[in-house]
PDB file of C-alpha atoms in Angstrom:
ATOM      1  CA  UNK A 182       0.000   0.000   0.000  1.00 42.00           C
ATOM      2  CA  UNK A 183       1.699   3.480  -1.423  1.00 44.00           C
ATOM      3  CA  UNK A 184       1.019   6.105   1.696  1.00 45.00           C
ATOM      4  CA  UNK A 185       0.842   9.741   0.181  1.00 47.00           C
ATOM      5  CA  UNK A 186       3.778  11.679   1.826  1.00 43.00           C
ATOM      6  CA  UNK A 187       1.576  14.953   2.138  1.00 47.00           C
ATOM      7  CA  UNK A 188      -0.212  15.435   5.599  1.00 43.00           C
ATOM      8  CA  UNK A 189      -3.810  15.936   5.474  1.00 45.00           C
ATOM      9  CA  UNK A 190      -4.723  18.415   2.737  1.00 42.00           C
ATOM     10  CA  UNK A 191      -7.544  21.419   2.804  1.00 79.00           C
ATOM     11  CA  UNK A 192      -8.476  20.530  -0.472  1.00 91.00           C
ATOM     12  CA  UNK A 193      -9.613  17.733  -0.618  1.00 92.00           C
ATOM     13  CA  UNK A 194      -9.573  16.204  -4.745  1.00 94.00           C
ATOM     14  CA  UNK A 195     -13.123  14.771  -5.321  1.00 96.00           C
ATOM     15  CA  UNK A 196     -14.205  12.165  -8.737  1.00 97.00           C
ATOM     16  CA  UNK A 197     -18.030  11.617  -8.844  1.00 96.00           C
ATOM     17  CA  UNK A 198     -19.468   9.290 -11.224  1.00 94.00           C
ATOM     18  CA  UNK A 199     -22.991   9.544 -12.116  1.00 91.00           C
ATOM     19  CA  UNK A 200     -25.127   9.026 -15.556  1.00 87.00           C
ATOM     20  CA  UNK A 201     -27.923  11.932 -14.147  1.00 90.00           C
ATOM     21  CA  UNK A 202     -25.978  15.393 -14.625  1.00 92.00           C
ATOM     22  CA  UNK A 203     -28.226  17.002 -12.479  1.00 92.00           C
ATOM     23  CA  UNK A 204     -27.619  14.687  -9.421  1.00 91.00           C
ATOM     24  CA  UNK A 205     -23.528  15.994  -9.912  1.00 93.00           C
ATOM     25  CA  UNK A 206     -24.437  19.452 -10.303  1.00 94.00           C
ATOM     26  CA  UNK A 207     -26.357  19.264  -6.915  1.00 92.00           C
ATOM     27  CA  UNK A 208     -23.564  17.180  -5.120  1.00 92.00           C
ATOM     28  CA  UNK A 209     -21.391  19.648  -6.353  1.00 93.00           C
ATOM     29  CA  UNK A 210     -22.788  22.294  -5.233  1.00 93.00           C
ATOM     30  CA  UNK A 211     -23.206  20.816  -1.852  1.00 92.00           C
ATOM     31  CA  UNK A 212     -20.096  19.905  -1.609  1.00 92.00           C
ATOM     32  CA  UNK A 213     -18.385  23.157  -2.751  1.00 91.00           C
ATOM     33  CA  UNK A 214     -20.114  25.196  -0.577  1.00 90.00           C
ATOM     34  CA  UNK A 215     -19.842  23.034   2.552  1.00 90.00           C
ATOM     35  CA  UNK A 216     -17.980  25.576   4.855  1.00 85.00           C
ATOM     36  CA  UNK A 217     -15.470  23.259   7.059  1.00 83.00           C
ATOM     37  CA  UNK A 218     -11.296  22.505   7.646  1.00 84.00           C
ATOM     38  CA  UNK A 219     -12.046  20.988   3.926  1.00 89.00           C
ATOM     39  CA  UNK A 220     -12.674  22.549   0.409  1.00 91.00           C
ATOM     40  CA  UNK A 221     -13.894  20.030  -1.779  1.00 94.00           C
ATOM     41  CA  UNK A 222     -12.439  20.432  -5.326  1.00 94.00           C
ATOM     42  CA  UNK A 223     -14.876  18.091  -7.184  1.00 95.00           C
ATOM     43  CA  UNK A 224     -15.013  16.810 -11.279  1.00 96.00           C
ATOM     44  CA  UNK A 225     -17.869  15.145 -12.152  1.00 96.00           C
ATOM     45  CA  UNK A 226     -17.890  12.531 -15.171  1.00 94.00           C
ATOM     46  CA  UNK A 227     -21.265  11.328 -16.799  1.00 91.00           C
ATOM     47  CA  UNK A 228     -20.081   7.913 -18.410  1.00 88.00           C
ATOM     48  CA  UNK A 229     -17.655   5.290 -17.135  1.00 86.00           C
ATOM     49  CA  UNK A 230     -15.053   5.797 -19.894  1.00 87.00           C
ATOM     50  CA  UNK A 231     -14.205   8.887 -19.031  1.00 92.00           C
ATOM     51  CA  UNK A 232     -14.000   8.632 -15.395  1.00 92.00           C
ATOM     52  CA  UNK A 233     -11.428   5.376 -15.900  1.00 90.00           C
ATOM     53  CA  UNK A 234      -9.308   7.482 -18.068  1.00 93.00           C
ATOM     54  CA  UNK A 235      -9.308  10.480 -15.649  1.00 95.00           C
ATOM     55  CA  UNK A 236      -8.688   8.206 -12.449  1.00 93.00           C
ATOM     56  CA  UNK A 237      -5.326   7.186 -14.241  1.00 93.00           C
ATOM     57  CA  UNK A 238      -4.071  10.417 -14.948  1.00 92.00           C
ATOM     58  CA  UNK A 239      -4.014  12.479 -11.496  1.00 91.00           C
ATOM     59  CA  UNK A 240      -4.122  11.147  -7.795  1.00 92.00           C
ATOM     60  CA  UNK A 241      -7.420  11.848  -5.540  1.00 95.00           C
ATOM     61  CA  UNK A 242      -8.801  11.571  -2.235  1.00 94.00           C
ATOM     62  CA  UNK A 243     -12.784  10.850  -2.840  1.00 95.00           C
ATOM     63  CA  UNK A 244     -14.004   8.634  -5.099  1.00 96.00           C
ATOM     64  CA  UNK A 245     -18.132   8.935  -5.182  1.00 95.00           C
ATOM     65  CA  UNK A 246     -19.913   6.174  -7.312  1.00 92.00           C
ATOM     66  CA  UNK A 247     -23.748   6.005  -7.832  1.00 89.00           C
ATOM     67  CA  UNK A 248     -25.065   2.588  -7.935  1.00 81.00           C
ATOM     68  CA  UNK A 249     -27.217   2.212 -10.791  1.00 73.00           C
ATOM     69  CA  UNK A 250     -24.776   3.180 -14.012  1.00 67.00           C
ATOM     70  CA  UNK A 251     -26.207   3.128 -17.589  1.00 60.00           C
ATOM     71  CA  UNK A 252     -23.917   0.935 -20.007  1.00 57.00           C
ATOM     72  CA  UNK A 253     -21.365   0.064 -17.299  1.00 56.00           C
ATOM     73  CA  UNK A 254     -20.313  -3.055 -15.347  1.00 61.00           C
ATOM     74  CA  UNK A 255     -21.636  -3.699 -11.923  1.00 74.00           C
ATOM     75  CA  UNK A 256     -20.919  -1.642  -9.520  1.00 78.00           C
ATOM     76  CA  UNK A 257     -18.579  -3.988  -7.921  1.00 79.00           C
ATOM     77  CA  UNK A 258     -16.391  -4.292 -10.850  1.00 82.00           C
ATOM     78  CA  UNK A 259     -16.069  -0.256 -11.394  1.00 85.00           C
ATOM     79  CA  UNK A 260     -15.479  -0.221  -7.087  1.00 88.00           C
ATOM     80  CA  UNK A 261     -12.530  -2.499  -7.338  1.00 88.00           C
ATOM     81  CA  UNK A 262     -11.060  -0.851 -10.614  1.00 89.00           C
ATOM     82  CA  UNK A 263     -11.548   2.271  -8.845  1.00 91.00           C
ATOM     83  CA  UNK A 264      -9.503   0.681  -5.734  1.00 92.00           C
ATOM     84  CA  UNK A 265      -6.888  -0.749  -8.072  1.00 92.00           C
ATOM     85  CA  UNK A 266      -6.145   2.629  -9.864  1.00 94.00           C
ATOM     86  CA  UNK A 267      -6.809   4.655  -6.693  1.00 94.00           C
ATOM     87  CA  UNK A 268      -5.780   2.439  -3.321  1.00 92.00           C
ATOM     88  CA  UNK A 269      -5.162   5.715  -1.241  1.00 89.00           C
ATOM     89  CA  UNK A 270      -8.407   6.919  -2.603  1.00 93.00           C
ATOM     90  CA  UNK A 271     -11.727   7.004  -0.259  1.00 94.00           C
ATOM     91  CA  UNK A 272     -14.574   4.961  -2.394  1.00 95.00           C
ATOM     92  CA  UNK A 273     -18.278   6.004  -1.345  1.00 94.00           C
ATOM     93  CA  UNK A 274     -21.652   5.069  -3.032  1.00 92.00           C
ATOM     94  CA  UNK A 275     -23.784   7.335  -3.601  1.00 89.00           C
ATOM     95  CA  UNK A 276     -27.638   5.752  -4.327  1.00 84.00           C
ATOM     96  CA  UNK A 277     -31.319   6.705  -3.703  1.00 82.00           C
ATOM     97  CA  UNK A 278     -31.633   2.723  -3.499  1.00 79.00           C
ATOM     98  CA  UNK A 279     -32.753   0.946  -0.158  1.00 81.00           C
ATOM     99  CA  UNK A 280     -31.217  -1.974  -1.751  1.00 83.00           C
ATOM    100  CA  UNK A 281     -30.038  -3.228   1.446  1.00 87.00           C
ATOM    101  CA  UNK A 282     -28.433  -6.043  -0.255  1.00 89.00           C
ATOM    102  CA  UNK A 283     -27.021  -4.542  -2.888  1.00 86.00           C
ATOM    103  CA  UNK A 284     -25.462  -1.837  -0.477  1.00 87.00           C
ATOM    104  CA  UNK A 285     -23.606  -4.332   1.605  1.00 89.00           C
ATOM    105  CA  UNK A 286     -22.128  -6.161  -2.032  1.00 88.00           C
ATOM    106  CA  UNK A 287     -20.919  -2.663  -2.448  1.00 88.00           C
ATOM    107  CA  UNK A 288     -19.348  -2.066   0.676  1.00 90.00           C
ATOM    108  CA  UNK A 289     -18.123  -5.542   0.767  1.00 91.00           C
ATOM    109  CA  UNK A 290     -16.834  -5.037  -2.736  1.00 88.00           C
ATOM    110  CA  UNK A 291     -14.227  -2.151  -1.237  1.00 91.00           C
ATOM    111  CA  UNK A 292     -16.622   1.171  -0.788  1.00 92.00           C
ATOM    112  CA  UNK A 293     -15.921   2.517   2.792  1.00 92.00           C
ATOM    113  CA  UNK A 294     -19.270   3.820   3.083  1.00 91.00           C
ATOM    114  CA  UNK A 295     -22.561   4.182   1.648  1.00 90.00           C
ATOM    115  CA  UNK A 296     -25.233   7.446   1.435  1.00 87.00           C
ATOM    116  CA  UNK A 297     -28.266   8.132  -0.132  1.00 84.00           C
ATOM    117  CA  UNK A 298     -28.986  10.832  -2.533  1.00 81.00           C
ATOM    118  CA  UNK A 299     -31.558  12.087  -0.195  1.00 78.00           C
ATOM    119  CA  UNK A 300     -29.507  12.418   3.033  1.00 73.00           C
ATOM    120  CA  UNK A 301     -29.543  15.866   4.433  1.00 74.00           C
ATOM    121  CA  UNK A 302     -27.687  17.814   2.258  1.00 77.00           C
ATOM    122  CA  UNK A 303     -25.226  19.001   5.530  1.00 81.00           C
ATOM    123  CA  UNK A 304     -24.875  15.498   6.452  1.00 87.00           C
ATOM    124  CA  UNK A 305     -22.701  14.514   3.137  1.00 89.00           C
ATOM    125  CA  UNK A 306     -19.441  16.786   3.337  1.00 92.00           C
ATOM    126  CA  UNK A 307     -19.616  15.926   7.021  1.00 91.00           C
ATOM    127  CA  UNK A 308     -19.701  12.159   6.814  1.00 91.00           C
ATOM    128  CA  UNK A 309     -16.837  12.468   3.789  1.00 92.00           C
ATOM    129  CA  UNK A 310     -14.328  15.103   5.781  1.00 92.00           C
ATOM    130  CA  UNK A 311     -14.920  12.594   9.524  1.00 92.00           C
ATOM    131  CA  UNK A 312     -14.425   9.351   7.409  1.00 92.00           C
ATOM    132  CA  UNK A 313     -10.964  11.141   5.451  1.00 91.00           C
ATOM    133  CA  UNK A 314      -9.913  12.289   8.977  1.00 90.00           C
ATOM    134  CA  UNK A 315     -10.376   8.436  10.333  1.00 90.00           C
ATOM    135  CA  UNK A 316      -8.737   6.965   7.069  1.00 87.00           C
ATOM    136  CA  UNK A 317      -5.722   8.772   6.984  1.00 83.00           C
ATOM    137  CA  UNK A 318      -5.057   8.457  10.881  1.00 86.00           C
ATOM    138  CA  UNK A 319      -5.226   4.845  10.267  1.00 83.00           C
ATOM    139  CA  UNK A 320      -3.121   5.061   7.068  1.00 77.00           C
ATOM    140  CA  UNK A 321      -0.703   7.013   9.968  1.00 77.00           C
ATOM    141  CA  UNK A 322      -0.557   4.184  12.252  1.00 76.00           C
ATOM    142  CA  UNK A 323      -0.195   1.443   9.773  1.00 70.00           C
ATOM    143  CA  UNK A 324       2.950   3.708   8.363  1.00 64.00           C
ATOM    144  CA  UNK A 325       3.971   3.955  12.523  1.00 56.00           C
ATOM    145  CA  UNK A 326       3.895   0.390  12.690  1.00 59.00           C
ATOM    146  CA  UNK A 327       5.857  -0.677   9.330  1.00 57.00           C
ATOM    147  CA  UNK A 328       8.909   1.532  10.869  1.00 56.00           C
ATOM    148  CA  UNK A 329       8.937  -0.189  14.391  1.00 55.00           C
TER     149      UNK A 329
END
């Protein structure tokens, strides 16, 4: 596992993958205007292709997937090609499913958390900035613990 030598960033890099446009704008704009020790600097991609060739050519933090993709593998298979090409990456699914099965394939699958498209919109940046905080302390110890 590759540990990023930068400590934990204010910007925070942000890929979200989702067919509806809309449902990216609105994340977006959540996201970008959530005021917290985090800026989110977030691209949205529409279509699987390009998302794949973006996550190979520049390193970031959040990874947010929406279940139900038009013309793409399953979800599981674009979670652990997401892992693969991003392991230091955060993976979250983003769904208005109650799917409760299909959730837990997800989060089995390698997504570190799942929320719903109609969470409270102040609830999302919060959940992603706590869970970065938690990842990258553990990330921390784990690199503690390789030197000892």
């Amino acid at each position: 596992m590759e540990i990023r030598s930068q400590s934990l960033a204010t910007e925070l890099s942000v890929f979200y993958l989702d067919d509806e446009v809309f449902e990216i704008e609105s994340l977006s704009r959540i996201l970008e205007s959530f005021k917290g020790d985090f800026r989110f600097n977030i691209k949205g991609f529409n279509n699987s292709e390009d998302f794949i060739t973006a996550l190979s050519s520049r390193a970031v933090d959040i990874i947010l997937l929406d279940i139900h993709l038009e013309g793409s593998n399953s979800i599981e298979s674009v979670i652990a090609k997401a892992i693969r090409m991003q392991p230091d990456a955060l993976v979250f699914v983003v769904s208005s499913t109650q799917n409760t099965k299909l959730i837990a394939q997800c989060l089995k699958s390698g997504a570190y958390d799942f929320f719903s498209k109609s969470s409270d919109s102040k609830e999302i940046p919060i959940r992603i900035t706590n869970s970065f905080r938690r990842y990258k302390a553990q990330l921390s110890s784990l690199s503690h613990l390789e030197y000892q």
